[in-house]
Coordinates of C-alpha atoms in Angstrom, one line a residue:
Chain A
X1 CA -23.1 -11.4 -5.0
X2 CA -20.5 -13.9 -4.5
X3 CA -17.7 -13.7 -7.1
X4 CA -16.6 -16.7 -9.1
X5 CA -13.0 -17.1 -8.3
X6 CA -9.8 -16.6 -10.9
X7 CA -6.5 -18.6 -9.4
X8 CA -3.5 -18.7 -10.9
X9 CA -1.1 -21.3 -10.0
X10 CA 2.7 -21.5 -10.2
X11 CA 3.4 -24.3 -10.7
X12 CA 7.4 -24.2 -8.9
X13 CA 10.7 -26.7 -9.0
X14 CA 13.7 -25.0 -7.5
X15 CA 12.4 -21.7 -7.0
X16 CA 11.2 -21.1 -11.1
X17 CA 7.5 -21.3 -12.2
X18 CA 7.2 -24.1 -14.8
X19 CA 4.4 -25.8 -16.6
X20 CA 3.8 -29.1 -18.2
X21 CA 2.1 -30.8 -20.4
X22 CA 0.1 -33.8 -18.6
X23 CA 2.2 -33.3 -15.7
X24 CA 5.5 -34.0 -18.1
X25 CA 8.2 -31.8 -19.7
X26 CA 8.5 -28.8 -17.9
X27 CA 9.7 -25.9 -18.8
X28 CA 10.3 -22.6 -17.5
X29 CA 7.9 -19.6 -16.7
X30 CA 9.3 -17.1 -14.7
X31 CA 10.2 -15.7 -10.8
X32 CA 7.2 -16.9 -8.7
X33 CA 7.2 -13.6 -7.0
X34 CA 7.5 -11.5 -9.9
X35 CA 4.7 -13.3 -11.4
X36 CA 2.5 -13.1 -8.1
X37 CA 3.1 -9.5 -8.8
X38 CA 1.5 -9.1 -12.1
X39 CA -1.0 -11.5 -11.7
X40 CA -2.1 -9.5 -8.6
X41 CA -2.1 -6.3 -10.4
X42 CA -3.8 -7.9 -13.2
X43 CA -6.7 -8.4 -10.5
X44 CA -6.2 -12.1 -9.7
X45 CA -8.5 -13.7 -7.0
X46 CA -6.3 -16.1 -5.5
X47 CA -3.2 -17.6 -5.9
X48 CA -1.9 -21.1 -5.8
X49 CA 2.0 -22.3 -5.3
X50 CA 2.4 -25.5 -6.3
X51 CA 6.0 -27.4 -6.1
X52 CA 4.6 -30.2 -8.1
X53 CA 8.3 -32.0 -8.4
X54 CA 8.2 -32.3 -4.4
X55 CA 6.2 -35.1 -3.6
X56 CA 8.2 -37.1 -5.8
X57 CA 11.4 -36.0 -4.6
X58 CA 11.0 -35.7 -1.4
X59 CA 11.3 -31.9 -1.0
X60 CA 8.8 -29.7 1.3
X61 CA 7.1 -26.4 -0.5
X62 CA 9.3 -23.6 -1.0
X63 CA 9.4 -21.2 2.3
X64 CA 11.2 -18.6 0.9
X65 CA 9.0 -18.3 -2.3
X66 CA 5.7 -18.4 0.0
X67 CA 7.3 -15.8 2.3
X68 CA 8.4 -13.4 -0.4
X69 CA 5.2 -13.7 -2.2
X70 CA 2.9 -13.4 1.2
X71 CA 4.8 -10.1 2.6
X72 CA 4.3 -8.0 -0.5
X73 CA 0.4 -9.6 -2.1
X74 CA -2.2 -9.7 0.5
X75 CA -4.7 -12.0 -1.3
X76 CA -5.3 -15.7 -0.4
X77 CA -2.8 -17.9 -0.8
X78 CA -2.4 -21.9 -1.2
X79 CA 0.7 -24.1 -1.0
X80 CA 0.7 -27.4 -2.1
X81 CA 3.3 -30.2 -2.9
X82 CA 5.1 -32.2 -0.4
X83 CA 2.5 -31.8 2.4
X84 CA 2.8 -35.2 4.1
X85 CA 2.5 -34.4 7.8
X86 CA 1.6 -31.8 10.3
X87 CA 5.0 -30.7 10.5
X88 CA 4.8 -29.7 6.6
X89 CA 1.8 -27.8 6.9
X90 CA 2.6 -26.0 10.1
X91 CA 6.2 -25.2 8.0
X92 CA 4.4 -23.7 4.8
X93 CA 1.5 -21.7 6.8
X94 CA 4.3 -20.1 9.2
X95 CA 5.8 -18.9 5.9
X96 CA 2.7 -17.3 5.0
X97 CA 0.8 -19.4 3.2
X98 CA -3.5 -19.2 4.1
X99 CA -4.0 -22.3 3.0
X100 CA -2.0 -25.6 2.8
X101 CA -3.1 -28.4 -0.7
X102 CA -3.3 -32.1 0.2
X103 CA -3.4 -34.4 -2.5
X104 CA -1.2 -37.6 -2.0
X105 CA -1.0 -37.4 1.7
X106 CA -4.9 -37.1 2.2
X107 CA -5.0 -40.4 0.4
X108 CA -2.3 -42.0 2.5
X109 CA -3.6 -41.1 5.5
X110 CA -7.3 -39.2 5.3
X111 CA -7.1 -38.4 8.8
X112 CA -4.6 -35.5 8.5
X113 CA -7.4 -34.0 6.7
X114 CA -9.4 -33.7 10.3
X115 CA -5.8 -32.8 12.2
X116 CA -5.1 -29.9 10.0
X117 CA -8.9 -28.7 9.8
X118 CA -8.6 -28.4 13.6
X119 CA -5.2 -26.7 14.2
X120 CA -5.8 -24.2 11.2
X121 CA -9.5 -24.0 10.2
X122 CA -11.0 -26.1 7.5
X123 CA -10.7 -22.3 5.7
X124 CA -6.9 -23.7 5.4
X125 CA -7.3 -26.9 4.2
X126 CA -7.6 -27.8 0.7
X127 CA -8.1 -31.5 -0.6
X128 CA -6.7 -31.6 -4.3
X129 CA -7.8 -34.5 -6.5
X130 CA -6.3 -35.6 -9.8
X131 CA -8.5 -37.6 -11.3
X132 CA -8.7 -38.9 -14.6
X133 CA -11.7 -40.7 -16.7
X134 CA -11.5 -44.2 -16.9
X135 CA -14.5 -46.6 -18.3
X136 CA -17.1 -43.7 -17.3
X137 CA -15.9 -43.4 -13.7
X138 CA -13.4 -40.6 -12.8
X139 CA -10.8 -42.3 -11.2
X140 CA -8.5 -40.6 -8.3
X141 CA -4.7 -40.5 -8.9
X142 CA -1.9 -39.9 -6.4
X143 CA 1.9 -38.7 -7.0
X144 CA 1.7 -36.3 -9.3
X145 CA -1.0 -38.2 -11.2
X146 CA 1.7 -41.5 -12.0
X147 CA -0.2 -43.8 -9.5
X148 CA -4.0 -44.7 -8.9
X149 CA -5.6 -44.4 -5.9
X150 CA -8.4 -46.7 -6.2
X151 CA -10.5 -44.3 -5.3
X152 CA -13.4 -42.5 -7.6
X153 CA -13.4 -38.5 -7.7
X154 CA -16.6 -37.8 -6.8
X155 CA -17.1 -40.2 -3.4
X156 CA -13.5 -39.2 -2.1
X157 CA -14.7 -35.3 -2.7
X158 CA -17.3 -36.5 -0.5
X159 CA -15.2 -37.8 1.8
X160 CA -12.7 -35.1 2.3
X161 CA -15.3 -32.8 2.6
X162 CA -16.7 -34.7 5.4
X163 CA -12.9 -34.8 7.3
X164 CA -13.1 -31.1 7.2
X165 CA -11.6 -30.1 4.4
X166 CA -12.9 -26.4 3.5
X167 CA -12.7 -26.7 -0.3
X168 CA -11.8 -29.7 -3.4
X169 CA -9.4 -28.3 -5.9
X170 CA -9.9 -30.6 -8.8
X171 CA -7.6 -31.8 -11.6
X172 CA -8.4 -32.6 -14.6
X173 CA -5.8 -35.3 -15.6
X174 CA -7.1 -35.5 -19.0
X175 CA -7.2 -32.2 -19.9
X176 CA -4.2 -30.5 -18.0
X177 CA -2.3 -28.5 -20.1
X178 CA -4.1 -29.5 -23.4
X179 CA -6.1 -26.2 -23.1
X180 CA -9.0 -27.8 -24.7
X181 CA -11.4 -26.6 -21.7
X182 CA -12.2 -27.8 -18.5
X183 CA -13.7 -31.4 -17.9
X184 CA -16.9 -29.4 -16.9
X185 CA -19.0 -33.1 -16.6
X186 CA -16.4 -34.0 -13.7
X187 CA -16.6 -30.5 -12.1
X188 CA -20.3 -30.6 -12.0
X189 CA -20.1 -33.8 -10.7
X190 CA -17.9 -33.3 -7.7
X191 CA -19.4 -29.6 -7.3
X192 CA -23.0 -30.9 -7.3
X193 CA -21.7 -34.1 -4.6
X194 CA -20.3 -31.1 -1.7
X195 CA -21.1 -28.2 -0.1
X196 CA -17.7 -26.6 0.0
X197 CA -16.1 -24.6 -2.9
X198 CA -14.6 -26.5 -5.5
X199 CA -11.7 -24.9 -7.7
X200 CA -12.0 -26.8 -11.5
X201 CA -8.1 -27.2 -13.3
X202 CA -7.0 -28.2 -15.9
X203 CA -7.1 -27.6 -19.5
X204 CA -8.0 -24.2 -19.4
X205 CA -7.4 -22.5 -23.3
X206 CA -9.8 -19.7 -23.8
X207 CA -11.7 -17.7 -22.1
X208 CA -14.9 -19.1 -23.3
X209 CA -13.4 -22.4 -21.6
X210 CA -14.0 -20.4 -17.9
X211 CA -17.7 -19.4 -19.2
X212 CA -17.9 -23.2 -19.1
X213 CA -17.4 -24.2 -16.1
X214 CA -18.5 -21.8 -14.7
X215 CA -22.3 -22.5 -15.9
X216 CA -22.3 -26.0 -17.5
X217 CA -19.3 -27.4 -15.0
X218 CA -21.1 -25.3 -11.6
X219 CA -17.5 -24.7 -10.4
X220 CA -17.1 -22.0 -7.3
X221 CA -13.2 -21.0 -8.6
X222 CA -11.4 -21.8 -11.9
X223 CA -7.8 -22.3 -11.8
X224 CA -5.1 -21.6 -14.4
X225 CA -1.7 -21.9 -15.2
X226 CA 0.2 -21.5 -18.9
X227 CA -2.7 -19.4 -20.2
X228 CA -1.6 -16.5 -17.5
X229 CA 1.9 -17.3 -17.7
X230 CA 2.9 -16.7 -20.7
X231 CA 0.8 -13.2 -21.0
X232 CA -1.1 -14.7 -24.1
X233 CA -4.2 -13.7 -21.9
X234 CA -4.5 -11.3 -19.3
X235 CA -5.9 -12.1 -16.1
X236 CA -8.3 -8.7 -16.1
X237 CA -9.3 -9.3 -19.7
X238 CA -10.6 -12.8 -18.6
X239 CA -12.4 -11.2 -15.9
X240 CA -14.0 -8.6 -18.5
X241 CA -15.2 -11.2 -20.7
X242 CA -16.7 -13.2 -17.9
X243 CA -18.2 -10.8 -16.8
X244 CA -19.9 -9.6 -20.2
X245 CA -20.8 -13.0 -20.0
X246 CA -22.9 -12.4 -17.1
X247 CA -20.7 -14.6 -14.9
X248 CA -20.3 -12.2 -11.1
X249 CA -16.6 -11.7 -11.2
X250 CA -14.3 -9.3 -8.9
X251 CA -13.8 -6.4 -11.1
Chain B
X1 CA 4.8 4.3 15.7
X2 CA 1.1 2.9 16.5
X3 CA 1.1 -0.6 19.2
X4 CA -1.7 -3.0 17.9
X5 CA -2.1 -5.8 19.9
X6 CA -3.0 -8.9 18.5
X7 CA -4.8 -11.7 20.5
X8 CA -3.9 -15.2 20.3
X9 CA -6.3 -17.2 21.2
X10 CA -5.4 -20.3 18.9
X11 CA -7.7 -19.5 16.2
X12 CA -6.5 -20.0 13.4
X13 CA -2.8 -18.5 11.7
X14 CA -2.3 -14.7 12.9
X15 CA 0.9 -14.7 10.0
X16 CA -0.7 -12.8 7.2
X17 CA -2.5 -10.4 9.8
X18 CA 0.9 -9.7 11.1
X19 CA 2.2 -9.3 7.4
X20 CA -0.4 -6.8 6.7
X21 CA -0.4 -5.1 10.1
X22 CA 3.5 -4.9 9.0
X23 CA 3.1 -3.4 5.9
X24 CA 1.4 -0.9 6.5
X25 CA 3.6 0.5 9.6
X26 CA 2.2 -0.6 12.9
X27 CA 4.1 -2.5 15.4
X28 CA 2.4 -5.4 16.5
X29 CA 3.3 -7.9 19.5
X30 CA 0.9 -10.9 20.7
X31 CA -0.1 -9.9 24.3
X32 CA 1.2 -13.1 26.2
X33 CA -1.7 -12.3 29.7
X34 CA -4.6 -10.2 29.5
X35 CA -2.3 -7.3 32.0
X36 CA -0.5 -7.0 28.5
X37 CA -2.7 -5.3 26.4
X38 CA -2.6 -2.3 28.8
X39 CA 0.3 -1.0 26.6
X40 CA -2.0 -1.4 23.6
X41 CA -2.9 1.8 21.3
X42 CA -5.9 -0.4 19.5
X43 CA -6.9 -4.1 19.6
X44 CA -7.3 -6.5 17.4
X45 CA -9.2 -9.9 18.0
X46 CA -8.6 -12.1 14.5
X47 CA -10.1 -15.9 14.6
X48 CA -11.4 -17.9 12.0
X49 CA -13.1 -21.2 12.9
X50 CA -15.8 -22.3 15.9
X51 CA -16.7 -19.9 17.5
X52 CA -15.9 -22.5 21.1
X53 CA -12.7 -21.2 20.4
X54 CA -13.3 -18.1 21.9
X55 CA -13.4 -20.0 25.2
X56 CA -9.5 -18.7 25.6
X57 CA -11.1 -15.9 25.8
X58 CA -11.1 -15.9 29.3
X59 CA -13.2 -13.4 32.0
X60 CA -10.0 -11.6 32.8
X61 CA -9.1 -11.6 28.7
X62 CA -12.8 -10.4 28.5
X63 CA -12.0 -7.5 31.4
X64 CA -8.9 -6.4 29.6
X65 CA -10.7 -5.9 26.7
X66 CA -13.2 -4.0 28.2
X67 CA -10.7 -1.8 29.9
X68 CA -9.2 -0.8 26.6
X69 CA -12.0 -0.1 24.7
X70 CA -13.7 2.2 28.1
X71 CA -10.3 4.1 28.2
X72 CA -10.9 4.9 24.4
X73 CA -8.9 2.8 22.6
X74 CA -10.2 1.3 19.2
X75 CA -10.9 -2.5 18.9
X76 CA -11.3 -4.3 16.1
X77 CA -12.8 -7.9 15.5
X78 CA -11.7 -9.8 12.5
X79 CA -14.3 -12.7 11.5
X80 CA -14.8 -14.8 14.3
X81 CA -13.5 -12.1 16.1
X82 CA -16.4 -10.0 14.8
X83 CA -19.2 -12.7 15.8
X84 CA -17.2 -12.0 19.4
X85 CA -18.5 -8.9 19.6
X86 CA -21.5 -10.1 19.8
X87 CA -23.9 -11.8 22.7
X88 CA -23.0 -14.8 21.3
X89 CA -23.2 -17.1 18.6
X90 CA -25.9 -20.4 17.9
X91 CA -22.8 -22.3 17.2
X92 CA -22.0 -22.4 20.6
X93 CA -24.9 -21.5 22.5
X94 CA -23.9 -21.5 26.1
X95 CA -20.5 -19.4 25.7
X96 CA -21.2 -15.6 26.0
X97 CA -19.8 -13.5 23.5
X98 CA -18.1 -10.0 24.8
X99 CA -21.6 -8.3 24.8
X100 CA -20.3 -5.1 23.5
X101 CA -23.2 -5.4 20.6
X102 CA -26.5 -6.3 20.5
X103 CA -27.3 -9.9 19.1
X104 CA -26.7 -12.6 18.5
X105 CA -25.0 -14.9 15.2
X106 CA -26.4 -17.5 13.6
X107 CA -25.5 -20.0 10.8
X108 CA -26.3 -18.4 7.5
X109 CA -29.3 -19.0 5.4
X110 CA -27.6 -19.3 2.2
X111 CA -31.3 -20.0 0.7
X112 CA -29.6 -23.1 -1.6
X113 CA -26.4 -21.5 -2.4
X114 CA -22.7 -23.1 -0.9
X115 CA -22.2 -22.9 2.9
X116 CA -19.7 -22.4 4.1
X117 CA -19.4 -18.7 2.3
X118 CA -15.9 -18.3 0.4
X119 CA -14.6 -16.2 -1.7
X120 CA -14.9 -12.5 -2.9
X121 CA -18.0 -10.8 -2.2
X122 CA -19.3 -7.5 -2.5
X123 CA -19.5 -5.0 0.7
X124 CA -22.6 -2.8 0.5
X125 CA -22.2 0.6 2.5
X126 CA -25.3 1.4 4.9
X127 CA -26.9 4.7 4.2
X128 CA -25.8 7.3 7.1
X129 CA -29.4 7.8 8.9
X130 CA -28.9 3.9 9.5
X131 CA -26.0 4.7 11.7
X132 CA -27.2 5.8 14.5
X133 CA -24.9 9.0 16.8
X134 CA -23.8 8.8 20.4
X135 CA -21.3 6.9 22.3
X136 CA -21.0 3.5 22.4
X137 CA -21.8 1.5 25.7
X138 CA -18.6 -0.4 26.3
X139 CA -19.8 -1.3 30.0
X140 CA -23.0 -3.7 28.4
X141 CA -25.2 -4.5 25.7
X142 CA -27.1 -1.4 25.3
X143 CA -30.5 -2.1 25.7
X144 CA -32.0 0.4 23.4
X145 CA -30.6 -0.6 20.4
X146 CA -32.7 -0.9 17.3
X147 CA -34.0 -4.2 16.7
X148 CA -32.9 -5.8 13.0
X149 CA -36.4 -4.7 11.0
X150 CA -35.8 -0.8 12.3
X151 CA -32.6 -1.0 9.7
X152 CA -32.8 0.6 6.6
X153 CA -33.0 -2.1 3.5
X154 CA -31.1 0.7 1.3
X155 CA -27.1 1.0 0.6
X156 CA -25.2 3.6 -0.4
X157 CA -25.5 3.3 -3.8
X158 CA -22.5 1.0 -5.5
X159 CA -19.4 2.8 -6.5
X160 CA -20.1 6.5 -3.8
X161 CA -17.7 6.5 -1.1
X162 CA -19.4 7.6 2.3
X163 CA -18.0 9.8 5.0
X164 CA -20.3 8.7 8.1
X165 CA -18.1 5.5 9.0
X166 CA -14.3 5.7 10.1
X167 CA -13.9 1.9 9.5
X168 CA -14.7 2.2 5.8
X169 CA -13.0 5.8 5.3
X170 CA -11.9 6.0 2.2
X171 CA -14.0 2.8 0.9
X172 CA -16.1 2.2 -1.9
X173 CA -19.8 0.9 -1.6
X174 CA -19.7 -2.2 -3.5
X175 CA -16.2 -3.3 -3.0
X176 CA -15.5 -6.9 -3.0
X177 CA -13.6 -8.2 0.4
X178 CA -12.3 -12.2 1.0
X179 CA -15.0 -14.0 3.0
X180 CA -14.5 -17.5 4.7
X181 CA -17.2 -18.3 7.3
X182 CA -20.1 -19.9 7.9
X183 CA -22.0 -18.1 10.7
X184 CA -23.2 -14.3 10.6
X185 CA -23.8 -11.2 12.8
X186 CA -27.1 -10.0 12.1
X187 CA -28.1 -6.7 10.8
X188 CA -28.4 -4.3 13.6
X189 CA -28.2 -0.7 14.2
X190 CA -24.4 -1.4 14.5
X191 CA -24.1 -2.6 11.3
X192 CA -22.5 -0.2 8.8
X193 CA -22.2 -2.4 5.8
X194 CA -23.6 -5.6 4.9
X195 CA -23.4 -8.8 2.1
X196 CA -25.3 -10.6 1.0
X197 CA -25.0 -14.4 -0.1
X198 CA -28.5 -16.1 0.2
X199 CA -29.5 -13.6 3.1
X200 CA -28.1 -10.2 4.2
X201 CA -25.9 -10.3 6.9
X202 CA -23.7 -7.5 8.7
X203 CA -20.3 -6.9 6.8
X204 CA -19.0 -4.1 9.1
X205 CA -20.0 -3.5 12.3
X206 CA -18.8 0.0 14.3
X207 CA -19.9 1.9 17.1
X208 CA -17.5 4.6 18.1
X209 CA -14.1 3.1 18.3
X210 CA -15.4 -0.7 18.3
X211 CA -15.5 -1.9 14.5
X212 CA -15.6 -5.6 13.0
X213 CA -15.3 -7.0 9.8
X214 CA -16.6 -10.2 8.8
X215 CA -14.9 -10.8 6.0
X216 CA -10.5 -11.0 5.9
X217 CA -9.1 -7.5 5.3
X218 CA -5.6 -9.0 5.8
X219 CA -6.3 -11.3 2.5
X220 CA -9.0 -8.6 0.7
X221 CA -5.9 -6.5 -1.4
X222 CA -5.8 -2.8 -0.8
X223 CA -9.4 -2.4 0.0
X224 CA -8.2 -4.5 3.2
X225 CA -5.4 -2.7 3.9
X226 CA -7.3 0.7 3.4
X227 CA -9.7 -0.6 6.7
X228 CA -6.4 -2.0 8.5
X229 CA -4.8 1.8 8.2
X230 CA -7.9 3.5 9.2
X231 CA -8.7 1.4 12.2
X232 CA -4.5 2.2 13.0
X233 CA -4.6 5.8 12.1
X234 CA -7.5 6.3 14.7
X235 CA -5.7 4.3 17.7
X236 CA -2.4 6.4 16.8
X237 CA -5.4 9.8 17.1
X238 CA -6.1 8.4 20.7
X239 CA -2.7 7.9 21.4
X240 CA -1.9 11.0 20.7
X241 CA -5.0 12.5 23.0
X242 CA -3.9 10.6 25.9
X243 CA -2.9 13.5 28.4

């Protein structure tokens, strides 16, 4: 049976793991590659490098960092941040990354969804949505989740999916880093609206939180960030308790 | 050390398949023409994506091929490369696949559940009276091979590790291996291990020294890497039979 997905995500500025709090105050969390290296021994699915300060800075994903951590952990990995053109992508999958994250650059300019899906494989292409609640409608965000896109969650999901994009990794502006559970109305939402995975983050706090949306929020992969980092929770404990649960999890 | 060549054919990224090949100790180049891979000690053919992209795949790619695997020497076919292996595929009906198994692939029948397949899922180990002895016919599609219904429905139960396939030497029934796909090879007597995800679909396939893997070994942890280092530690045996 298919396995619901754990990911952990380091979230990286200048070659640290950080985490914030709503996407503000930072702080630090640790090597990226020796974390890669626990969280792969803990039994982690999948993992996720995010350089969330790049798109507002201007900076490209970290290609040392990918190609430290791809050479040793031989489990899928993502890259996000600062993907803006083909050149980007082609620049972070040469340094080992599986797949590439496009959040504000699929909403610039949708059709680099379609160019990556055909050079790489829609297996590489990941749309990410930030998207936060706003008079019942979930409302997309761009930039690190400081500008609106004018676009709603679920239709753009839609629409990605349609451009080729092989899976939705979805945000949870609300609830990122609150760790008061997923949005599990918006991950069913967007999960029940395409056919391709979709990876549910933010606000992950417990593990009964991943029981969740797992069930109630229908999500194919739950991502996480603090509650690995800072070893409050162990990655293989998660995975025992989901799976007592009776949720099918790589054990 | 052990040569693997590693087709090209513009399917996809090869980088982790090199990474992996890397660490675990073969040498790997990309065979720039088809004359290339007559250096080769085994083959790989990676590829994720449509399966029109095997159209690189050339007659004199397809010959060169054919000559390494009828001198001896093991081939293996990573996803799409897997499908390859194959007659051909309903995703792109009028290109032939190598032919070296029997069948054809076709889009999987998740019955309801997500298409395209992604993620972890569990590798069921055939029983060994489904895998049938005697040389593989690298020249053509053999034409007595067993159609799909003749297959066993069992597995080897979860968690026993069998001795009857080279590819999954060493594996555990049950395992879980990184799948990204949409199509499927069907289960045939060449099948050695199967998956399931809304209907059951062929895993690993292996017939002497031809083996395929539908789902990523390169991106599946050490269970990956375990199928990597048999598949290299039986092109370094032929090597080292060569007269």
């Amino acid at each position: 049976m298919l396995a619901k997905r754990i990911i952990a995500c380091l979230d990286v500025r200048d070659g640290a793991v950080v985490k914030g709090i709503n996407f503000e105050g930072l702080r630090q969390a640790g090597d990226p590659a020796a974390l890669a290296r626990r969280y792969n021994s803990e039994g982690i699915d999948e993992l996720v490098i995010l350089d969330v300060t790049a798109t507002i800075e201007g900076r490209r994903a970290l290609a040392r960092t990918i190609s430290a951590v791809s050479r040793e952990l031989f489990i899928p990995l993502a890259v996000g941040g600062g993907i803006r053109t083909d050149a980007d992508a082609a620049a972070a999958v040469d340094a080992g990354a599986d797949k590439v994250s496009l959040n504000s650059a699929a909403l610039a300019d949708p059709p680099l969804i379609t160019t990556l899906a055909n050079r790489y494989g829609s297996q590489a292409v990941v749309v990410a949505i930030d998207a936060k609640r706003q008079d019942g409608r979930f409302d997309v965000y761009a930039r690190s989740g400081k500008q609106a896109a004018s676009r709603e969650a679920v239709e753009w999901a839609r629409e990605a999916a349609d451009r080729g994009a092989g899976e939705i990794l979805l945000t949870s502006i609300d609830k990122d880093g609150t760790r008061s559970g997923f949005d599990c109305e918006l991950t069913a939402a967007v999960s029940s609206a395409v056919s391709i995975p979709v990876i549910a983050s933010g606000g992950a706090g417990t593990f009964a939180h991943f029981v969740d949306v797992f069930t109630e929020g229908r999500a194919d992969a739950a991502l996480a960030a603090s509650i690995f980092h800072f070893a409050e929770h162990g990655v293989a404990a998660l995975k025992q308790h989901l799976h007592t649960a009776g949720i099918p999890v790589r054990l | 050390m052990t040569t693997v060549a590693l087709i090209d054919y513009k399917a996809g990224n090869l980088t982790s398949v090199r990474k992996a090949l890397a660490a675990i100790g073969a040498e790997v180049y990309t065979p720039e023409r088809a004359g290339d891979l007559a250096r080769a000690d085994g083959v790989i053919v990676p590829g994720v994506g449509h399966f029109n992209a095997t159209a690189s795949l050339d007659d004199e790619w397809r010959a060169a091929v054919r000559a390494r695997v009828d001198e001896g020497r093991p081939l293996l076919g990573i996803c799409l490369g897997l499908q390859w292996l194959f007659e051909g595929s309903d995703e792109a009906p009028a290109l032939p696949g190598l032919g070296l198994l029997p069948g054809r692939c076709h889009l999987l029948d998740a019955g309801g559940q997500k298409v395209p397949h992604v993620g972890w899922n569990t590798v069921d180990i055939m029983p060994a009276s489904a895998v049938p002895a005697g040389a593989v016919s690298a020249g053509a599609v053999s034409a007595d091979a067993a159609p799909p219904g003749a297959v066993p429905a069992g597995a080897v139960p979860t968690g026993a590790v069998p001795e009857h396939t080279r590819a999954l030497r060493g594996v555990t029934s049950g395992t879980y291996a990184y799948f990204t796909h949409s199509y499927v090879a069907p289960v045939t007597a060449a099948c050695v291990a199967t998956t399931t995800h809304g209907e059951r679909f062929a895993a690993v396939v292996e017939r002497d020294h031809v083996m395929g893997v539908q789902f990523h070994p390169e991106k599946s942890g050490e269970v990956g890497l375990a199928i990597l280092r048999n598949f290299v530690a039986l092109a370094e045996e032929r090597r080292e039979g060569r007269g």
